[in-house]
Coordinates of C-alpha atoms in Angstrom, one line a residue:
Chain A
X1 CA 0.0 0.0 0.0
X2 CA 1.0 3.7 0.0
X3 CA 3.5 5.1 2.4
X4 CA 2.4 7.1 5.4
X5 CA 5.8 7.7 6.9
X6 CA 9.4 8.2 5.9
X7 CA 9.9 4.6 4.7
X8 CA 8.3 3.0 1.7
X9 CA 6.2 -0.1 2.2
X10 CA 8.1 -3.1 1.0
X11 CA 7.0 -6.3 -0.7
X12 CA 9.5 -9.1 -0.8
X13 CA 8.8 -12.1 -3.0
X14 CA 10.6 -15.1 -4.5
X15 CA 11.4 -15.3 -8.1
X16 CA 8.5 -16.9 -9.9
X17 CA 5.8 -15.9 -7.4
X18 CA 3.0 -13.5 -8.3
X19 CA 3.2 -10.1 -6.8
X20 CA 0.3 -7.8 -5.9
X21 CA 0.9 -4.1 -5.1
X22 CA -1.9 -2.0 -3.8
X23 CA -2.8 1.7 -4.0
X24 CA -5.5 3.7 -2.4
X25 CA -6.5 6.8 -4.2
X26 CA -8.2 9.8 -2.7
X27 CA -10.2 11.6 -5.4
X28 CA -13.5 10.0 -6.3
X29 CA -13.5 12.2 -9.4
X30 CA -10.4 10.6 -10.8
X31 CA -11.0 8.7 -13.9
X32 CA -7.6 7.8 -15.2
X33 CA -5.0 5.8 -13.4
X34 CA -1.5 4.8 -14.3
X35 CA 1.1 2.5 -12.7
X36 CA 4.8 3.4 -13.0
X37 CA 7.9 1.5 -12.3
X38 CA 11.0 3.3 -11.0
X39 CA 14.3 1.5 -10.9
X40 CA 17.2 2.8 -8.8
X41 CA 18.8 5.8 -10.4
X42 CA 16.2 6.1 -13.2
X43 CA 13.1 8.1 -13.9
X44 CA 9.6 6.5 -13.6
X45 CA 8.5 4.4 -16.5
X46 CA 5.0 3.7 -17.6
X47 CA 3.7 0.2 -17.1
X48 CA 0.0 0.2 -17.6
X49 CA -3.0 2.4 -17.4
X50 CA -6.7 2.1 -16.9
X51 CA -9.7 4.3 -17.3
X52 CA -12.6 4.5 -14.9
X53 CA -15.0 2.8 -17.2
X54 CA -13.0 -0.4 -16.8
X55 CA -12.3 -2.6 -13.8
X56 CA -9.5 -4.7 -15.2
X57 CA -6.9 -4.4 -17.8
X58 CA -4.1 -6.8 -18.8
X59 CA -0.7 -6.2 -20.3
X60 CA 2.3 -8.4 -20.6
X61 CA 2.7 -10.2 -17.2
X62 CA 0.8 -7.3 -15.6
X63 CA -2.8 -6.8 -14.7
X64 CA -4.3 -3.7 -13.1
X65 CA -7.6 -3.9 -11.2
X66 CA -9.7 -0.9 -10.3
X67 CA -12.3 -0.9 -7.6
X68 CA -14.0 2.5 -7.7
X69 CA -16.4 1.7 -4.8
X70 CA -13.5 1.6 -2.3
X71 CA -11.1 3.8 -4.4
X72 CA -8.5 1.0 -4.7
X73 CA -6.1 0.1 -7.4
X74 CA -3.9 -2.9 -7.6
X75 CA -1.1 -4.1 -9.9
X76 CA -0.5 -7.8 -10.3
X77 CA 2.8 -9.0 -11.7
X78 CA 2.8 -12.6 -12.8
X79 CA 5.9 -14.8 -12.5
X80 CA 7.9 -12.0 -10.8
X81 CA 11.5 -11.8 -12.0
X82 CA 14.6 -10.2 -10.4
X83 CA 14.4 -7.4 -13.0
X84 CA 11.0 -6.5 -11.6
X85 CA 12.7 -5.2 -8.4
X86 CA 11.9 -1.5 -8.3
X87 CA 9.6 1.1 -6.7
X88 CA 6.1 1.0 -8.1
X89 CA 3.7 3.8 -7.7
X90 CA 0.3 4.7 -9.0
X91 CA -1.0 8.0 -10.3
X92 CA -4.5 9.3 -10.5
X93 CA -5.9 12.1 -12.6
X94 CA -9.3 13.6 -13.4
X95 CA -10.6 16.6 -15.2
X96 CA -10.1 19.6 -13.0
X97 CA -10.8 23.0 -14.6
X98 CA -10.7 21.2 -17.9
X99 CA -7.3 19.6 -17.5
X100 CA -5.9 16.3 -16.2
X101 CA -3.0 16.9 -13.8
X102 CA -1.8 13.7 -12.2
X103 CA -1.3 13.1 -8.5
X104 CA 1.3 10.5 -7.7
X105 CA 1.3 8.0 -4.8
X106 CA 4.4 7.5 -2.6
X107 CA 5.2 4.1 -3.9
X108 CA 5.9 0.5 -2.8
X109 CA 9.3 -1.1 -3.0
X110 CA 9.2 -4.6 -4.6
X111 CA 12.2 -6.8 -3.8
X112 CA 12.5 -10.0 -5.8
X113 CA 14.7 -12.7 -4.4
X114 CA 16.3 -15.2 -6.8
Chain B
X1 CA 13.7 8.0 -29.9
X2 CA 10.9 9.8 -27.9
X3 CA 12.4 11.1 -24.7
X4 CA 12.6 13.7 -22.0
X5 CA 16.2 14.9 -21.5
X6 CA 17.5 16.6 -18.4
X7 CA 20.9 18.1 -17.8
X8 CA 22.9 17.8 -15.7
X9 CA 22.3 14.4 -14.2
X10 CA 24.3 15.3 -11.1
X11 CA 25.1 18.6 -9.6
X12 CA 26.7 19.8 -6.4
X13 CA 26.6 23.5 -5.6
X14 CA 26.9 25.9 -2.8
X15 CA 24.2 27.8 -1.0
X16 CA 23.1 31.0 -2.9
X17 CA 24.7 30.2 -6.3
X18 CA 22.1 30.4 -9.0
X19 CA 21.7 27.3 -11.1
X20 CA 19.5 26.1 -14.0
X21 CA 18.5 22.5 -14.8
X22 CA 17.5 22.2 -18.4
X23 CA 14.7 19.9 -19.7
X24 CA 13.9 19.2 -23.3
X25 CA 11.3 16.9 -24.9
X26 CA 11.1 15.8 -28.5
X27 CA 7.5 14.6 -28.6
X28 CA 5.8 17.9 -29.3
X29 CA 4.1 17.6 -25.9
X30 CA 2.1 20.6 -24.6
X31 CA 2.2 19.8 -20.9
X32 CA 5.5 19.8 -19.0
X33 CA 6.2 19.8 -15.3
X34 CA 8.9 19.6 -12.7
X35 CA 8.8 17.3 -9.7
X36 CA 11.1 16.7 -6.7
X37 CA 11.4 13.3 -5.1
X38 CA 12.4 12.9 -1.5
X39 CA 12.6 9.7 0.6
X40 CA 9.2 8.7 1.7
X41 CA 7.4 11.7 0.2
X42 CA 7.0 10.5 -3.4
X43 CA 6.8 12.9 -6.3
X44 CA 5.8 16.5 -5.5
X45 CA 5.0 18.9 -8.3
X46 CA 7.0 22.1 -8.3
X47 CA 5.7 23.9 -11.4
X48 CA 3.8 22.9 -14.5
X49 CA 3.2 24.4 -17.9
X50 CA 0.1 23.8 -20.1
X51 CA 1.7 25.4 -23.1
X52 CA 4.2 28.0 -24.3
X53 CA 4.2 31.1 -22.0
X54 CA 1.7 29.4 -19.7
X55 CA 3.1 28.3 -16.3
X56 CA 1.6 27.7 -12.9
X57 CA 2.7 26.7 -9.4
X58 CA 2.5 23.1 -8.3
X59 CA 2.5 21.9 -4.7
X60 CA 6.0 23.1 -3.7
X61 CA 7.0 26.1 -5.8
X62 CA 8.9 28.1 -3.2
X63 CA 12.5 28.8 -4.2
X64 CA 12.0 27.8 -7.8
X65 CA 11.3 29.5 -11.1
X66 CA 10.5 28.2 -14.5
X67 CA 10.0 29.5 -18.0
X68 CA 8.4 28.1 -21.2
X69 CA 9.6 30.2 -24.1
X70 CA 9.5 27.2 -26.5
X71 CA 7.3 24.2 -26.6
X72 CA 10.2 21.7 -26.2
X73 CA 12.1 23.3 -23.3
X74 CA 11.2 23.9 -19.7
X75 CA 14.1 24.9 -17.6
X76 CA 14.0 24.9 -13.8
X77 CA 15.8 27.8 -12.1
X78 CA 17.0 28.0 -8.5
X79 CA 17.9 31.7 -8.0
X80 CA 19.4 31.1 -4.5
X81 CA 19.6 27.4 -3.7
X82 CA 19.5 26.3 -0.1
X83 CA 20.3 22.9 1.5
X84 CA 16.6 22.0 1.8
X85 CA 16.5 22.0 -2.0
X86 CA 18.8 19.0 -2.0
X87 CA 16.7 16.4 -3.8
X88 CA 16.2 14.3 -6.9
X89 CA 14.4 16.3 -9.6
X90 CA 12.4 15.0 -12.5
X91 CA 11.1 16.8 -15.6
X92 CA 8.0 15.3 -17.2
X93 CA 5.9 15.8 -20.2
X94 CA 2.6 14.6 -21.7
X95 CA 0.9 15.1 -25.0
X96 CA -2.1 17.2 -24.2
X97 CA -4.7 18.1 -21.7
X98 CA -7.7 18.0 -21.1
X99 CA -7.4 14.4 -22.4
X100 CA -5.5 12.1 -20.0
X101 CA -2.3 10.8 -21.4
X102 CA 0.8 9.0 -20.2
X103 CA 3.4 11.2 -18.5
X104 CA 7.0 10.6 -19.7
X105 CA 9.8 11.3 -17.3
X106 CA 13.4 12.3 -17.7
X107 CA 16.2 10.4 -16.1
X108 CA 16.4 12.8 -13.1
X109 CA 18.9 15.3 -11.8
X110 CA 20.4 14.7 -8.4
X111 CA 21.1 18.1 -6.8
X112 CA 23.1 18.6 -3.6
X113 CA 23.3 22.0 -2.1
X114 CA 26.0 22.5 0.5

């Protein structure tokens, strides 16, 4: 889940396991959501997005689930690999004054053990 | 290759010495923004620009300036840097608002103010 203090939440998994990273968003008017992956020393990279008219979207080894009722987003990574080790964070955006300016979560650190 | 380019990647400076971090994107994006990333706090928006000559404050604008004279460039200016501006900075861009779109990030500039 999202960080509420100085340290990021951490998820440790074994290589080959499935990983689930959660995100609670705050704005019920948000209608576009993105998951980013940030490796050490690099900028965030787009993984997958979902619009509010969907509750599930699948990519390559990744699935995003959206539950608008409880304002919850999750990222599922299948067959997690050591290269998946990174910080993952969600972003939400919704039309505000005619524009979509994203709000980013604080992130979850995923550690994959070989 | 579509990208957001920041320079420099690393910078150590002294308190009060004006500096500029450059940002350039080659995707003809209208929307550009600057973020700082600090441990446990996630990405916090400093300034954003909806288009040429249109800039606005984000969540943490104090101590920073920006300009948008050309569509592709969005420099971040610290007129009188202080140690509390030591951080990891990211420039970002996206195609257009009001429609939601993926935000692309630069590789980051790690700034240390002593």
